[in-house]
Short mmCIF file of C-alpha atoms in Angstrom, two decimals:
data_model
loop_
_atom_site.label_atom_id
_atom_site.label_comp_id
_atom_site.label_asym_id
_atom_site.label_seq_id
_atom_site.Cartn_x
_atom_site.Cartn_y
_atom_site.Cartn_z
CA UNK E 1 78.96 96.07 -130.77
CA UNK E 2 77.95 98.23 -127.84
CA UNK E 3 80.77 99.44 -125.66
CA UNK E 4 81.83 96.69 -123.24
CA UNK E 5 81.31 98.96 -120.24
CA UNK E 6 77.57 99.27 -120.93
CA UNK E 7 75.33 97.07 -118.83
CA UNK E 8 72.63 96.01 -121.29
CA UNK E 9 71.17 93.21 -119.20
CA UNK E 10 67.40 92.97 -118.92
CA UNK E 11 65.09 90.96 -116.69
CA UNK E 12 63.39 87.91 -118.18
CA UNK E 13 60.04 89.67 -117.74
CA UNK E 14 58.80 93.04 -116.52
CA UNK E 15 54.98 92.97 -116.30
CA UNK E 16 54.83 96.67 -115.34
CA UNK E 17 55.88 97.60 -118.90
CA UNK E 18 52.73 96.06 -120.39
CA UNK E 19 50.30 97.01 -117.60
CA UNK E 20 48.93 100.04 -119.52
CA UNK E 21 48.52 98.09 -122.78
CA UNK E 22 45.33 96.51 -121.47
CA UNK E 23 43.69 99.93 -121.19
CA UNK E 24 45.05 102.04 -124.03
CA UNK E 25 45.49 102.41 -127.77
CA UNK E 26 49.03 102.91 -129.13
CA UNK E 27 48.08 103.78 -132.75
CA UNK E 28 49.37 107.34 -132.37
CA UNK E 29 51.91 106.76 -129.61
CA UNK E 30 55.51 107.90 -129.83
CA UNK E 31 58.46 105.61 -129.23
CA UNK E 32 60.70 106.92 -126.44
CA UNK E 33 64.36 107.47 -127.32
CA UNK E 34 67.01 107.22 -124.60
CA UNK E 35 70.80 107.51 -124.73
CA UNK E 36 73.60 105.83 -122.78
CA UNK E 37 76.26 107.80 -124.69
CA UNK E 38 78.20 110.26 -122.51
CA UNK E 39 77.89 113.92 -123.51
CA UNK E 40 75.35 113.29 -126.29
CA UNK E 41 73.61 116.63 -126.78
CA UNK E 42 69.84 116.87 -126.88
CA UNK E 43 70.13 118.25 -130.41
CA UNK E 44 71.65 114.93 -131.56
CA UNK E 45 68.81 112.98 -129.93
CA UNK E 46 66.27 115.27 -131.62
CA UNK E 47 68.04 114.67 -134.95
CA UNK E 48 67.85 110.87 -134.51
CA UNK E 49 64.22 111.07 -133.39
CA UNK E 50 63.08 113.23 -136.29
CA UNK E 51 64.94 111.39 -139.07
CA UNK E 52 61.81 109.60 -140.33
CA UNK E 53 59.09 112.02 -139.19
CA UNK E 54 58.30 113.12 -142.75
CA UNK E 55 57.83 109.50 -143.83
CA UNK E 56 55.59 108.89 -140.82
CA UNK E 57 53.36 111.88 -141.56
CA UNK E 58 52.99 111.10 -145.26
CA UNK E 59 52.66 107.30 -145.08
CA UNK E 60 50.50 107.03 -141.99
CA UNK E 61 48.85 110.45 -142.16
CA UNK E 62 49.71 111.08 -138.52
CA UNK E 63 50.67 114.37 -136.97
CA UNK E 64 52.03 112.70 -133.83
CA UNK E 65 55.78 112.29 -133.40
CA UNK E 66 56.96 108.77 -134.32
CA UNK E 67 60.05 108.90 -132.07
CA UNK E 68 60.70 111.44 -129.31
CA UNK E 69 63.47 111.86 -126.74
CA UNK E 70 62.10 110.45 -123.49
CA UNK E 71 60.76 112.69 -120.72
CA UNK E 72 61.59 113.89 -118.16
CA UNK E 73 65.11 112.81 -119.14
CA UNK E 74 66.53 110.82 -122.02
CA UNK E 75 70.17 110.80 -120.85
CA UNK E 76 71.26 107.69 -118.95
CA UNK E 77 75.01 107.90 -119.54
CA UNK E 78 76.85 105.94 -116.85
CA UNK E 79 73.69 104.01 -115.92
CA UNK E 80 72.32 100.60 -116.86
CA UNK E 81 69.62 99.42 -119.21
CA UNK E 82 67.66 98.34 -116.13
CA UNK E 83 67.73 101.99 -114.98
CA UNK E 84 66.15 102.96 -118.30
CA UNK E 85 63.52 100.22 -117.94
CA UNK E 86 62.62 101.55 -114.47
CA UNK E 87 62.43 105.13 -115.79
CA UNK E 88 60.25 104.00 -118.69
CA UNK E 89 57.87 102.25 -116.31
CA UNK E 90 57.60 105.43 -114.22
CA UNK E 91 57.18 107.73 -117.25
CA UNK E 92 53.85 109.52 -117.63
CA UNK E 93 52.41 107.76 -120.70
CA UNK E 94 50.16 110.77 -121.37
CA UNK E 95 46.95 108.73 -121.47
CA UNK E 96 44.09 110.71 -123.01
CA UNK E 97 40.57 109.43 -122.38
CA UNK E 98 38.52 108.71 -125.49
CA UNK E 99 34.77 109.17 -125.89
CA UNK E 100 34.51 105.54 -126.92
CA UNK E 101 37.02 102.74 -126.55
CA UNK E 102 40.44 102.71 -125.02
CA UNK E 103 42.38 105.79 -123.95
CA UNK E 104 45.05 106.99 -126.35
CA UNK E 105 48.65 106.75 -125.07
CA UNK E 106 51.12 109.51 -125.92
CA UNK E 107 54.03 107.07 -125.43
CA UNK E 108 54.26 103.35 -126.16
CA UNK E 109 54.47 101.79 -122.72
CA UNK E 110 56.05 98.48 -123.73
CA UNK E 111 58.92 99.43 -126.03
CA UNK E 112 61.62 102.02 -126.56
CA UNK E 113 64.93 102.69 -128.33
CA UNK E 114 68.33 103.25 -126.71
CA UNK E 115 71.31 104.94 -128.37
CA UNK E 116 74.35 102.95 -127.24
CA UNK E 117 77.07 104.50 -129.47
CA UNK E 118 77.76 107.66 -131.41
CA UNK E 119 78.20 105.48 -134.50
CA UNK E 120 74.60 104.38 -135.03
CA UNK E 121 75.57 102.04 -137.87
CA UNK E 122 77.80 99.94 -135.58
CA UNK E 123 75.34 98.60 -133.00
CA UNK E 124 74.32 102.10 -131.97
CA UNK E 125 70.53 101.58 -131.81
CA UNK E 126 69.00 99.04 -129.44
CA UNK E 127 65.28 98.23 -129.52
CA UNK E 128 63.89 97.01 -126.18
CA UNK E 129 60.41 95.54 -125.76
CA UNK E 130 58.07 93.59 -123.48
CA UNK E 131 55.28 91.34 -124.74
CA UNK E 132 51.76 90.66 -123.58
CA UNK E 133 51.11 87.19 -122.27
CA UNK E 134 50.38 84.62 -124.97
CA UNK E 135 47.09 83.11 -123.86
CA UNK E 136 46.64 80.71 -126.79
CA UNK E 137 45.59 77.38 -125.29
CA UNK E 138 46.79 75.49 -128.37
CA UNK E 139 50.43 76.53 -127.82
CA UNK E 140 52.85 74.20 -126.11
CA UNK E 141 53.50 75.23 -122.52
CA UNK E 142 57.17 75.93 -123.27
CA UNK E 143 56.27 78.23 -126.21
CA UNK E 144 53.95 80.47 -124.19
CA UNK E 145 54.99 84.06 -123.58
CA UNK E 146 54.98 85.26 -119.99
CA UNK E 147 53.32 88.59 -119.16
CA UNK E 148 55.93 91.27 -119.86
CA UNK E 149 58.52 88.85 -121.27
CA UNK E 150 61.35 91.03 -122.54
CA UNK E 151 63.62 91.06 -125.55
CA UNK E 152 66.08 93.39 -127.25
CA UNK E 153 68.00 93.63 -130.48
CA UNK E 154 70.25 96.01 -132.39
CA UNK E 155 68.90 97.36 -135.67
CA UNK E 156 70.16 99.48 -138.54
CA UNK E 157 69.20 103.18 -138.60
CA UNK E 158 67.84 102.84 -142.14
CA UNK E 159 65.37 100.19 -140.91
CA UNK E 160 63.89 102.34 -138.14
CA UNK E 161 60.92 103.75 -140.03
CA UNK E 162 59.85 100.50 -141.66
CA UNK E 163 60.22 98.59 -138.38
CA UNK E 164 58.22 101.12 -136.35
CA UNK E 165 55.64 101.48 -139.12
CA UNK E 166 55.06 97.71 -139.06
CA UNK E 167 54.86 97.81 -135.27
CA UNK E 168 52.22 100.54 -135.39
CA UNK E 169 50.19 98.69 -137.99
CA UNK E 170 50.55 95.55 -135.86
CA UNK E 171 51.76 93.72 -138.96
CA UNK E 172 54.31 91.85 -136.88
CA UNK E 173 54.70 90.85 -133.26
CA UNK E 174 57.92 91.60 -131.42
CA UNK E 175 59.58 88.22 -132.08
CA UNK E 176 58.84 88.65 -135.80
CA UNK E 177 60.25 92.18 -135.80
CA UNK E 178 63.36 90.88 -134.06
CA UNK E 179 63.77 88.11 -136.61
CA UNK E 180 63.34 90.55 -139.49
CA UNK E 181 65.38 93.55 -138.23
CA UNK E 182 67.95 92.19 -135.77
CA UNK E 183 71.25 93.19 -137.39
CA UNK E 184 72.91 90.21 -135.71
CA UNK E 185 70.25 87.78 -136.88
CA UNK E 186 70.27 85.34 -139.77
CA UNK E 187 70.29 88.06 -142.40
CA UNK E 188 72.61 90.36 -140.44
CA UNK E 189 76.35 90.73 -140.59
CA UNK E 190 77.06 90.71 -136.86
CA UNK E 191 78.16 87.89 -134.63
CA UNK E 192 74.77 87.18 -133.08
CA UNK E 193 75.66 88.30 -129.54
CA UNK E 194 73.95 91.48 -128.40
CA UNK E 195 74.92 91.32 -124.76
#
């Protein structure tokens, strides 16, 4: 589990996280990596971020960085997950206009990863996301997703590439990714409580 002193609470929804999704493409976007671990050096964050870069470049034939330490700062030791959410909203997403179609985003605006412990295997990587509104008229009212509805889950380091690859390919939506990769979920070995 994450250290008990970490405040990992999130709002029910944060529409500002998905605002840019309506106007940009995230096919080549990087996932921002933050840390809440005191005294974690930038070199350790770079190591975590680059772990699957070779797989990314060979499998997806992309030269972009799959995961990058967030800018202007990735270190949020002593702060809350809400502080990271606010920083991620304010981050320059490096939107590049395209000749045709949507602008290309340098950073995924709606999701990011947080390092919560030095021991990554023991609830050390937290995936945080916000979803676009579910506008399907056939859905029950109670099953509809609100604009920017948020979720989070801990995942295993060895699952990072496959999970982010499936996200990039849009093979799965966020609830499906959570069901498949949540280490505290049905197939996991945790206790199911990620708060």
